[in-house]
Short mmCIF file of C-alpha atoms and ligand atoms in Angstrom, two decimals:
data_model
loop_
_atom_site.label_atom_id
_atom_site.label_comp_id
_atom_site.label_asym_id
_atom_site.label_seq_id
_atom_site.Cartn_x
_atom_site.Cartn_y
_atom_site.Cartn_z
CA MET A 1 -0.01 0.00 0.01
CA ILE A 2 1.09 3.54 -0.62
CA PRO A 3 0.07 6.62 1.32
CA ASN A 4 -2.21 9.08 -0.51
CA ASN A 5 -2.36 12.83 -0.01
CA SER A 6 -4.15 12.57 3.32
CA GLY A 7 -1.54 10.10 4.63
CA ARG A 8 -3.89 7.18 4.86
CA GLU A 9 -2.61 4.03 3.17
CA GLN A 10 -4.00 2.81 -0.10
CA TRP A 11 -3.67 -0.35 -2.11
CA GLY A 12 -0.48 -0.32 -4.14
CA SER A 13 -2.10 -1.00 -7.44
CA ARG A 14 -5.43 -1.06 -9.17
CA ALA A 15 -5.50 -4.81 -8.89
CA GLY A 16 -4.61 -4.56 -5.21
CA PHE A 17 -8.10 -3.98 -4.02
CA ILE A 18 -9.60 -6.66 -6.24
CA LEU A 19 -7.05 -9.20 -5.14
CA ALA A 20 -7.23 -8.44 -1.48
CA ALA A 21 -11.02 -8.25 -1.45
CA ALA A 22 -11.14 -11.46 -3.43
CA GLY A 23 -8.73 -12.90 -0.90
CA SER A 24 -11.22 -12.07 1.82
CA ALA A 25 -14.14 -13.40 -0.19
CA VAL A 26 -12.56 -16.58 -1.43
CA GLY A 27 -11.96 -19.02 1.39
CA LEU A 28 -13.52 -21.89 3.20
CA GLY A 29 -16.89 -20.35 2.27
CA ASN A 30 -16.33 -21.36 -1.37
CA ILE A 31 -14.54 -24.68 -0.97
CA TRP A 32 -15.90 -26.06 2.25
CA ARG A 33 -19.22 -24.31 2.97
CA PHE A 34 -20.73 -23.89 -0.46
CA PRO A 35 -20.45 -27.60 -1.48
CA TYR A 36 -21.77 -28.87 1.85
CA LEU A 37 -24.73 -26.47 1.86
CA ALA A 38 -25.52 -27.33 -1.74
CA GLY A 39 -25.40 -31.00 -0.75
CA GLU A 40 -27.73 -30.48 2.23
CA ASN A 41 -30.12 -28.33 0.29
CA GLY A 42 -30.82 -30.24 -2.86
CA GLY A 43 -28.00 -29.30 -5.21
CA ALA A 44 -29.04 -27.45 -8.37
CA ALA A 45 -32.11 -25.72 -6.84
CA PHE A 46 -29.97 -24.28 -4.06
CA ILE A 47 -27.35 -23.13 -6.56
CA PHE A 48 -29.96 -21.44 -8.68
CA VAL A 49 -31.33 -19.49 -5.66
CA TYR A 50 -27.77 -18.72 -4.56
CA ILE A 51 -26.85 -17.19 -7.93
CA LEU A 52 -30.12 -15.18 -7.87
CA CYS A 53 -29.17 -13.91 -4.39
CA VAL A 54 -25.67 -12.94 -5.60
CA LEU A 55 -27.09 -11.00 -8.55
CA LEU A 56 -30.09 -9.35 -6.94
CA ILE A 57 -28.74 -8.72 -3.45
CA GLY A 58 -25.06 -9.53 -3.24
CA ILE A 59 -23.52 -7.38 -5.98
CA PRO A 60 -25.60 -4.26 -5.31
CA VAL A 61 -24.94 -4.51 -1.54
CA LEU A 62 -21.27 -5.15 -2.14
CA ILE A 63 -21.01 -1.99 -4.23
CA ALA A 64 -22.87 -0.05 -1.50
CA GLU A 65 -20.71 -1.41 1.31
CA VAL A 66 -17.40 -0.69 -0.46
CA LEU A 67 -18.67 2.75 -1.38
CA ILE A 68 -19.31 3.61 2.23
CA GLY A 69 -15.75 2.65 3.13
CA ARG A 70 -14.18 4.44 0.13
CA SER A 71 -16.07 7.65 0.88
CA ALA A 72 -15.49 7.77 4.60
CA HIS A 73 -11.97 6.18 4.65
CA LYS A 74 -12.65 4.59 8.05
CA ASN A 75 -13.51 1.34 9.90
CA PRO A 76 -17.19 0.36 9.89
CA VAL A 77 -18.29 2.30 12.98
CA GLY A 78 -16.08 5.32 12.14
CA SER A 79 -17.43 5.37 8.61
CA PHE A 80 -21.09 5.57 9.71
CA LYS A 81 -20.08 8.20 12.26
CA SER A 82 -18.53 10.42 9.66
CA LEU A 83 -21.45 9.97 7.29
CA HIS A 84 -24.37 10.31 9.72
CA PRO A 85 -24.95 11.83 13.15
CA SER A 86 -27.41 9.26 14.47
CA PRO A 87 -26.13 6.67 16.95
CA PHE A 88 -28.49 4.14 15.35
CA TRP A 89 -26.31 4.02 12.21
CA HIS A 90 -23.13 3.76 14.33
CA SER A 91 -24.59 0.69 15.98
CA VAL A 92 -25.06 -0.89 12.54
CA GLY A 93 -21.31 -0.73 12.21
CA GLY A 94 -21.09 -2.15 15.75
CA ILE A 95 -23.28 -5.17 14.89
CA GLY A 96 -20.94 -5.81 11.98
CA VAL A 97 -17.94 -5.87 14.28
CA ILE A 98 -19.69 -8.42 16.55
CA ALA A 99 -20.76 -10.58 13.63
CA GLY A 100 -17.21 -10.63 12.31
CA PHE A 101 -15.97 -11.71 15.72
CA VAL A 102 -18.42 -14.62 15.93
CA ILE A 103 -17.60 -15.75 12.38
CA LEU A 104 -13.91 -15.60 13.21
CA SER A 105 -14.49 -17.96 16.16
CA PHE A 106 -16.08 -20.84 14.26
CA TYR A 107 -14.32 -20.22 10.96
CA THR A 108 -10.98 -20.74 12.62
CA VAL A 109 -12.08 -24.17 13.85
CA VAL A 110 -12.51 -25.35 10.25
CA ALA A 111 -9.39 -23.48 9.13
CA GLY A 112 -7.64 -25.52 11.85
CA TRP A 113 -8.82 -28.73 10.16
CA THR A 114 -7.26 -27.64 6.89
CA LEU A 115 -4.04 -26.88 8.70
CA GLY A 116 -4.20 -30.37 10.28
CA TYR A 117 -4.75 -31.86 6.80
CA ILE A 118 -1.44 -30.39 5.58
CA TYR A 119 0.16 -32.64 8.16
CA GLU A 120 -2.04 -35.60 7.11
CA ALA A 121 -1.01 -34.98 3.46
CA ILE A 122 2.72 -34.81 4.28
CA ASN A 123 2.38 -38.02 6.26
CA GLY A 124 0.92 -39.70 3.23
CA ASN A 125 -2.25 -40.49 5.15
CA LEU A 126 -4.56 -39.05 2.57
CA LEU A 127 -3.28 -41.33 -0.16
CA GLN A 128 -4.66 -44.36 1.65
CA TYR A 129 -8.22 -43.30 1.11
CA SER A 130 -9.29 -44.52 -2.24
CA LEU A 131 -12.85 -44.76 -0.93
CA PRO A 132 -14.78 -41.99 0.80
CA ASP A 133 -15.90 -44.35 3.63
CA ILE A 134 -12.33 -44.81 4.74
CA ALA A 135 -11.51 -41.12 4.31
CA GLN A 136 -14.60 -40.36 6.42
CA SER A 137 -13.72 -42.70 9.24
CA HIS A 138 -10.26 -41.16 9.45
CA PHE A 139 -11.80 -37.70 9.54
CA SER A 140 -14.27 -38.81 12.24
CA ASP A 141 -11.43 -40.10 14.37
CA LEU A 142 -9.64 -36.75 14.11
CA LEU A 143 -12.85 -34.85 14.91
CA ALA A 144 -13.44 -36.98 17.99
CA ASP A 145 -10.10 -35.81 19.34
CA ALA A 146 -10.74 -32.67 21.35
CA TYR A 147 -6.97 -31.91 21.58
CA TRP A 148 -6.55 -32.09 17.82
CA ASN A 149 -9.43 -29.61 17.35
CA VAL A 150 -8.55 -27.13 20.08
CA GLY A 151 -4.84 -27.35 19.32
CA LEU A 152 -5.30 -26.56 15.65
CA LEU A 153 -7.82 -23.83 16.42
CA THR A 154 -5.21 -22.23 18.71
CA ALA A 155 -2.45 -22.61 16.09
CA PHE A 156 -4.55 -21.06 13.38
CA MET A 157 -5.68 -18.20 15.62
CA LEU A 158 -2.09 -17.45 16.54
CA LEU A 159 -1.16 -17.39 12.82
CA THR A 160 -3.97 -14.95 12.10
CA MET A 161 -2.96 -12.80 15.06
CA GLY A 162 0.65 -12.80 13.89
CA ILE A 163 -0.28 -11.44 10.48
CA VAL A 164 -2.67 -8.79 11.74
CA TYR A 165 -0.19 -7.82 14.44
CA PHE A 166 2.66 -7.19 12.01
CA GLY A 167 0.54 -5.18 9.62
CA VAL A 168 -1.92 -6.65 7.23
CA GLN A 169 -1.26 -4.38 4.35
CA LYS A 170 1.86 -5.83 2.78
CA GLY A 171 1.01 -9.35 3.95
CA ILE A 172 -2.51 -9.40 2.55
CA GLU A 173 -1.85 -7.77 -0.78
CA ARG A 174 1.33 -9.68 -1.50
CA GLY A 175 0.04 -12.99 -0.17
CA SER A 176 -3.18 -12.77 -2.17
CA LYS A 177 -1.27 -12.18 -5.40
CA ILE A 178 0.51 -15.50 -5.10
CA MET A 179 -2.10 -17.65 -3.41
CA MET A 180 -5.17 -16.81 -5.38
CA PRO A 181 -3.84 -17.93 -8.77
CA MET A 182 -2.28 -21.03 -7.19
CA LEU A 183 -5.55 -22.11 -5.52
CA PHE A 184 -7.35 -21.47 -8.74
CA ILE A 185 -5.05 -23.70 -10.78
CA LEU A 186 -5.10 -26.49 -8.23
CA LEU A 187 -8.91 -26.39 -8.16
CA LEU A 188 -9.04 -26.55 -11.99
CA VAL A 189 -6.97 -29.67 -11.93
CA LEU A 190 -9.21 -31.24 -9.28
CA MET A 191 -12.26 -30.31 -11.32
CA ILE A 192 -10.88 -31.84 -14.48
CA ARG A 193 -10.00 -35.07 -12.65
CA GLY A 194 -13.46 -35.15 -11.13
CA LEU A 195 -15.08 -34.66 -14.50
CA THR A 196 -13.09 -37.52 -15.99
CA LEU A 197 -14.19 -40.05 -13.33
CA ASP A 198 -16.69 -42.75 -14.39
CA GLY A 199 -20.13 -41.63 -13.26
CA ALA A 200 -19.19 -37.94 -13.02
CA SER A 201 -22.27 -37.01 -15.06
CA LYS A 202 -24.54 -37.90 -12.14
CA GLY A 203 -22.74 -35.30 -10.12
CA LEU A 204 -23.21 -32.67 -12.83
CA GLU A 205 -26.85 -33.50 -12.99
CA TYR A 206 -27.22 -33.04 -9.30
CA LEU A 207 -25.47 -29.68 -9.53
CA PHE A 208 -27.09 -28.25 -12.62
CA ASN A 209 -30.47 -29.91 -13.10
CA PRO A 210 -32.77 -28.29 -10.56
CA ASP A 211 -35.56 -30.10 -8.87
CA TRP A 212 -37.78 -27.11 -8.08
CA SER A 213 -39.80 -28.92 -5.47
CA LYS A 214 -36.65 -28.80 -3.27
CA ILE A 215 -36.93 -25.05 -2.80
CA THR A 216 -38.22 -24.31 0.69
CA THR A 217 -37.84 -21.18 2.84
CA GLY A 218 -34.99 -22.96 4.59
CA VAL A 219 -33.17 -23.42 1.28
CA VAL A 220 -33.69 -19.79 0.32
CA LEU A 221 -32.43 -18.59 3.73
CA ALA A 222 -29.38 -20.82 3.44
CA ALA A 223 -28.67 -19.55 -0.09
CA MET A 224 -28.95 -15.96 0.98
CA GLY A 225 -26.78 -16.52 4.04
CA GLN A 226 -24.20 -18.18 1.82
CA ALA A 227 -24.21 -15.30 -0.66
CA PHE A 228 -23.42 -12.89 2.19
CA PHE A 229 -20.91 -15.21 3.83
CA SER A 230 -19.06 -15.99 0.67
CA MET A 231 -18.76 -12.37 -0.44
CA SER A 232 -17.67 -11.34 3.07
CA LEU A 233 -20.69 -8.98 3.05
CA GLY A 234 -22.77 -7.32 5.69
CA MET A 235 -20.30 -6.84 8.56
CA GLY A 236 -17.87 -4.21 7.32
CA ALA A 237 -14.94 -6.30 6.05
CA MET A 238 -15.47 -5.11 2.47
CA LEU A 239 -16.20 -1.62 3.81
CA THR A 240 -12.83 -1.60 5.58
CA TYR A 241 -10.99 -2.85 2.46
CA GLY A 242 -12.86 -0.24 0.44
CA SER A 243 -11.55 2.41 2.79
CA TYR A 244 -8.07 1.81 1.35
CA MET A 245 -9.31 2.14 -2.22
CA SER A 246 -8.37 5.04 -4.49
CA MET A 247 -10.99 7.42 -5.92
CA LYS A 248 -9.59 6.64 -9.34
CA ASP A 249 -10.70 3.05 -9.21
CA ASN A 250 -13.85 1.87 -10.93
CA LEU A 251 -15.73 0.62 -7.93
CA PRO A 252 -18.72 -1.09 -9.61
CA ALA A 253 -16.42 -2.90 -12.08
CA ALA A 254 -14.14 -4.04 -9.28
CA SER A 255 -17.13 -5.31 -7.26
CA ILE A 256 -18.51 -7.23 -10.21
CA TRP A 257 -15.11 -8.84 -10.72
CA ILE A 258 -14.93 -9.95 -7.08
CA ALA A 259 -18.41 -11.41 -7.12
CA THR A 260 -17.79 -13.28 -10.38
CA LEU A 261 -14.53 -14.69 -9.20
CA ASP A 262 -16.08 -15.71 -5.89
CA ALA A 263 -19.01 -17.51 -7.43
CA LEU A 264 -16.89 -19.10 -10.12
CA ILE A 265 -14.53 -20.59 -7.52
CA ALA A 266 -17.46 -21.93 -5.54
CA ILE A 267 -18.93 -23.62 -8.62
CA ILE A 268 -15.56 -25.12 -9.57
CA ALA A 269 -15.19 -26.46 -6.05
CA GLY A 270 -18.75 -27.81 -6.26
CA ILE A 271 -18.00 -29.65 -9.49
CA SER A 272 -14.78 -31.12 -8.10
CA ILE A 273 -16.56 -32.47 -5.09
CA PHE A 274 -19.92 -33.66 -6.43
CA THR A 275 -18.41 -35.55 -9.35
CA VAL A 276 -16.53 -37.60 -6.74
CA VAL A 277 -19.53 -37.94 -4.42
CA PHE A 278 -21.66 -39.38 -7.15
CA ALA A 279 -18.94 -41.35 -8.97
CA THR A 280 -18.29 -43.20 -5.73
CA GLY A 281 -21.95 -43.60 -4.79
CA GLN A 282 -21.92 -41.36 -1.77
CA ASN A 283 -24.59 -39.34 -0.07
CA PRO A 284 -24.31 -35.57 -0.80
CA ASP A 285 -25.89 -34.37 2.46
CA VAL A 286 -23.35 -35.22 5.09
CA GLY A 287 -22.68 -31.63 6.24
CA PRO A 288 -19.42 -29.92 7.21
CA SER A 289 -17.26 -32.99 6.78
CA LEU A 290 -18.02 -33.21 3.01
CA ILE A 291 -14.73 -32.01 1.50
CA PHE A 292 -12.61 -33.88 4.00
CA ARG A 293 -14.13 -37.21 2.98
CA THR A 294 -14.22 -36.62 -0.78
CA LEU A 295 -11.04 -34.78 -1.73
CA PRO A 296 -8.64 -37.45 -0.42
CA VAL A 297 -10.29 -39.84 -2.87
CA VAL A 298 -9.43 -37.62 -5.83
CA PHE A 299 -5.86 -37.26 -4.64
CA THR A 300 -5.40 -41.03 -4.93
CA LYS A 301 -6.47 -40.85 -8.56
CA ILE A 302 -4.15 -38.06 -9.69
CA PRO A 303 -0.57 -38.64 -10.77
CA GLY A 304 1.65 -37.00 -8.18
CA GLY A 305 -1.31 -37.03 -5.83
CA PHE A 306 1.00 -36.91 -2.79
CA TYR A 307 2.54 -33.53 -3.74
CA PHE A 308 -0.74 -32.35 -5.09
CA SER A 309 -2.57 -32.99 -1.87
CA ILE A 310 0.13 -31.15 0.13
CA LEU A 311 -0.05 -28.14 -2.17
CA PHE A 312 -3.82 -28.18 -2.11
CA PHE A 313 -4.16 -28.03 1.66
CA ILE A 314 -1.43 -25.37 1.89
CA ALA A 315 -3.33 -23.23 -0.65
CA LEU A 316 -6.63 -23.85 1.12
CA THR A 317 -5.08 -22.95 4.48
CA LEU A 318 -3.70 -19.72 3.06
CA ALA A 319 -7.02 -18.91 1.38
CA ALA A 320 -8.63 -19.36 4.82
CA LEU A 321 -5.92 -17.20 6.38
CA THR A 322 -6.61 -14.26 4.03
CA SER A 323 -10.22 -14.54 5.22
CA THR A 324 -9.56 -14.83 8.97
CA VAL A 325 -7.13 -11.92 8.68
CA SER A 326 -9.89 -9.76 7.16
CA LEU A 327 -12.22 -10.76 9.99
CA LEU A 328 -9.74 -9.95 12.82
CA GLU A 329 -8.70 -6.77 11.02
CA VAL A 330 -12.17 -5.33 11.29
CA VAL A 331 -12.38 -5.74 15.07
CA THR A 332 -8.81 -4.45 15.38
CA ALA A 333 -9.36 -1.38 13.14
CA TYR A 334 -12.40 -0.54 15.26
CA PHE A 335 -10.60 -0.61 18.57
CA VAL A 336 -7.54 1.19 17.17
CA ASP A 337 -9.50 3.97 15.39
CA GLU A 338 -12.36 4.49 17.76
CA LYS A 339 -11.09 3.49 21.15
CA GLY A 340 -7.48 4.58 20.76
CA TRP A 341 -6.08 1.16 21.56
CA SER A 342 -2.70 0.14 20.23
CA ARG A 343 -2.88 -2.34 17.32
CA ARG A 344 -0.87 -4.73 19.48
CA LYS A 345 -3.31 -4.66 22.33
CA ALA A 346 -6.37 -4.99 20.10
CA VAL A 347 -4.93 -8.00 18.26
CA VAL A 348 -3.93 -9.82 21.40
CA VAL A 349 -7.16 -9.13 23.36
CA PHE A 350 -9.58 -9.98 20.52
CA GLY A 351 -7.51 -12.78 19.09
CA PHE A 352 -7.60 -14.52 22.41
CA ALA A 353 -11.28 -13.63 22.97
CA ALA A 354 -12.18 -15.14 19.61
CA LEU A 355 -10.08 -18.19 20.49
CA LEU A 356 -12.05 -18.61 23.72
CA LEU A 357 -15.34 -18.31 21.86
CA GLY A 358 -14.04 -20.83 19.35
CA VAL A 359 -13.31 -23.50 21.92
CA PRO A 360 -16.94 -24.58 22.43
CA SER A 361 -17.24 -24.68 18.62
CA ALA A 362 -14.17 -26.91 18.37
CA LEU A 363 -15.66 -29.16 21.10
CA SER A 364 -18.97 -29.36 19.28
CA PHE A 365 -17.63 -32.29 17.30
CA ASN A 366 -16.56 -34.30 20.29
CA ILE A 367 -17.03 -33.52 24.01
CA LEU A 368 -19.91 -31.10 23.48
CA ALA A 369 -21.52 -32.99 20.60
CA ASP A 370 -24.64 -33.70 22.63
CA PHE A 371 -24.87 -30.21 24.12
CA LYS A 372 -27.53 -28.76 21.87
CA PHE A 373 -29.69 -25.73 21.39
CA GLY A 374 -32.67 -27.35 19.67
CA GLU A 375 -31.00 -29.31 16.86
CA PHE A 376 -27.90 -27.03 16.84
CA THR A 377 -24.53 -27.59 18.42
CA PHE A 378 -22.62 -24.51 19.58
CA PHE A 379 -20.76 -24.56 16.24
CA ASP A 380 -23.99 -24.76 14.23
CA LEU A 381 -25.54 -21.99 16.32
CA SER A 382 -22.62 -19.59 15.78
CA GLU A 383 -22.61 -20.34 12.11
CA PHE A 384 -26.38 -20.01 11.72
CA LEU A 385 -26.83 -16.81 13.78
CA SER A 386 -23.95 -14.93 12.25
CA SER A 387 -24.33 -15.94 8.63
CA ASN A 388 -28.08 -16.32 8.28
CA LEU A 389 -29.13 -13.57 10.59
CA LEU A 390 -26.50 -10.93 11.37
CA LEU A 391 -24.97 -10.68 7.90
CA PRO A 392 -28.32 -10.31 6.05
CA LEU A 393 -29.41 -7.74 8.64
CA GLY A 394 -26.18 -5.84 8.10
CA GLY A 395 -26.86 -5.98 4.34
CA PHE A 396 -30.37 -4.72 4.91
CA PHE A 397 -29.20 -1.65 6.78
CA ILE A 398 -26.40 -0.96 4.26
CA SER A 399 -28.99 -0.95 1.46
CA ILE A 400 -31.31 1.31 3.43
CA PHE A 401 -28.50 3.64 4.35
CA VAL A 402 -27.16 4.05 0.82
CA GLY A 403 -30.56 3.93 -0.85
CA TRP A 404 -32.53 6.25 1.39
CA VAL A 405 -30.55 7.89 4.23
CA TRP A 406 -27.16 9.12 2.97
CA GLY A 407 -28.71 11.32 0.24
CA PHE A 408 -28.68 10.00 -3.24
CA ASP A 409 -27.05 13.05 -4.82
CA LYS A 410 -24.02 12.48 -2.64
CA VAL A 411 -24.08 8.77 -3.35
CA LYS A 412 -24.27 9.44 -7.05
CA ASN A 413 -21.31 11.79 -6.87
CA GLU A 414 -19.22 9.26 -4.91
CA ILE A 415 -19.98 6.25 -7.06
CA ARG A 416 -19.29 8.07 -10.29
CA GLN A 417 -15.71 8.79 -9.31
CA GLY A 418 -13.47 6.45 -11.23
CA ALA A 419 -16.49 5.08 -13.10
CA GLU A 420 -17.52 8.14 -15.12
CA SER A 421 -17.23 6.44 -18.51
CA LEU A 422 -19.18 3.41 -17.31
CA PHE A 423 -22.19 5.60 -16.15
CA ASP A 424 -21.92 7.91 -19.17
CA LYS A 425 -22.23 4.91 -21.43
CA TYR A 426 -24.94 3.13 -19.43
CA PRO A 427 -26.82 5.84 -17.49
CA TRP A 428 -29.62 3.38 -16.61
CA MET A 429 -27.23 1.41 -14.41
CA LEU A 430 -27.28 4.01 -11.68
CA ASN A 431 -31.10 4.00 -11.50
CA TYR A 432 -31.15 0.27 -11.58
CA TRP A 433 -28.79 0.04 -8.66
CA LYS A 434 -30.72 2.66 -6.74
CA PHE A 435 -33.98 0.75 -7.32
CA ILE A 436 -32.45 -2.47 -6.08
CA LEU A 437 -31.00 -0.81 -2.99
CA ARG A 438 -34.20 0.99 -2.15
CA PHE A 439 -36.71 -1.75 -2.78
CA VAL A 440 -35.52 -5.12 -4.04
CA ALA A 441 -32.66 -5.96 -1.69
CA PRO A 442 -34.25 -4.75 1.60
CA VAL A 443 -37.67 -6.30 0.87
CA LEU A 444 -36.15 -9.61 -0.21
CA ILE A 445 -33.90 -9.78 2.84
CA ILE A 446 -36.73 -9.05 5.26
CA VAL A 447 -39.19 -11.41 3.54
CA ILE A 448 -36.63 -14.20 3.60
CA LEU A 449 -35.71 -13.57 7.25
CA LEU A 450 -39.36 -13.35 8.42
CA SER A 451 -40.51 -16.35 6.50
CA SER A 452 -37.67 -18.47 7.77
CA ILE A 453 -38.65 -17.80 11.35
CA GLY A 454 -42.22 -18.64 10.40
CA ILE A 455 -43.76 -15.18 10.72
CA ILE A 456 -44.93 -14.90 7.06
N1 LIG B 501 -15.89 -14.89 2.65
C1 LIG B 501 -15.01 -15.75 3.37
C2 LIG B 501 -15.16 -17.14 2.80
O1 LIG B 501 -15.94 -17.34 1.93
C3 LIG B 501 -15.21 -15.71 4.83
C4 LIG B 501 -15.18 -14.33 5.36
C5 LIG B 501 -14.12 -13.50 5.44
C6 LIG B 501 -16.29 -13.57 5.77
N2 LIG B 501 -14.50 -12.26 5.86
C7 LIG B 501 -15.82 -12.27 6.09
C8 LIG B 501 -17.59 -13.87 5.86
C9 LIG B 501 -16.68 -11.31 6.52
C10 LIG B 501 -18.44 -12.88 6.31
C11 LIG B 501 -18.06 -11.66 6.60
O2 LIG B 501 -14.53 -18.06 3.26
#
């Protein structure tokens, strides 16, 4: 990053924002969460609703969220403070900070598993699983081990804290430039291998041939939650990254790039995984363990599978790391900017606090497996509440704020900067975006939220 006139740091290049934001967006959400949710929610029908949510809600809200950050040049709470006097709007930023903190706690549990799988890959363990059943029983054994879970959670949280502590800027931007392309290439290879398995076509059918009767309010809620989760939306991470963006950058174009890349990577991961699931006669709806039981099977069928599996879990771990870093950075930026804490203190205090909150999530797969809230373990509850509730609510308020409260003349002025030629060429785009922010996105979000809790 380079300082601009006001002394605040900015991304070093035009591609810097896109890569860093894509680094935040692309992570376990695409490779672990998207496939398992698609598997639990009926495949193609879920994917269809997910893509609709990305187009109708995700992209417009992403543009709005980044715009708030780029205009105010602050953390989520500080940005709302400098754009509006009412404490209500400041608390919207505050809810975001809390949501990010909860997501960090359970996300790091799964990120710990990927870290553990680097070790499994190096040990050659993964190559022994030519069948998903065996891969699954090995994964179950690991999950049953509370020390394995909590140890890896701790290790991953310390790694995240280390990066945020020593300054994200160089780390994130530089790291993303190397890891993103590498992850992409490895995933392409996995997808191609998946597609060439006998019986792969059944997987494709599951993914792309919708059975409309599978769409329920629960499926729609899961798809919307996933759109928010995967695009890192609704809690101020994109807002914070936008705050380092230059006024010369074309914000709508960059946002569309990020959303496309994010959805594309999820679909590629979906193809890699479901071709294996169906080629080996497995059940798609096994939940969070899905990738850990299917991918080892593909590694045994690829030449050089040993090295490939190591590289893959390293790339996945780093993709997860660019996401956890963006989560911890939001909490940190808030306490540094607004409360005058030192970066060091904020990272240590909230890193450890997120670690503590993560422990019951890590134990949800073993010691606390029977400790339930309804049908949810602590892990499920953290995941559900933050992704399906807090993020969409954040998105709702961002839409209302930019669509109605901020003043659309100002909004228009801000969004045009760096994108003049786009809006001169397609003037309708601005009105379309405004219409979505004012009506479509907020109404859809509220209807989906209310109907999922049974009110309408
Ligand atoms: N989007 C990331 C993923 O798909 C996770 C993530 C990072 C996130 N930052 C976020 C999710 C902020 C919600 C909000 O893996």
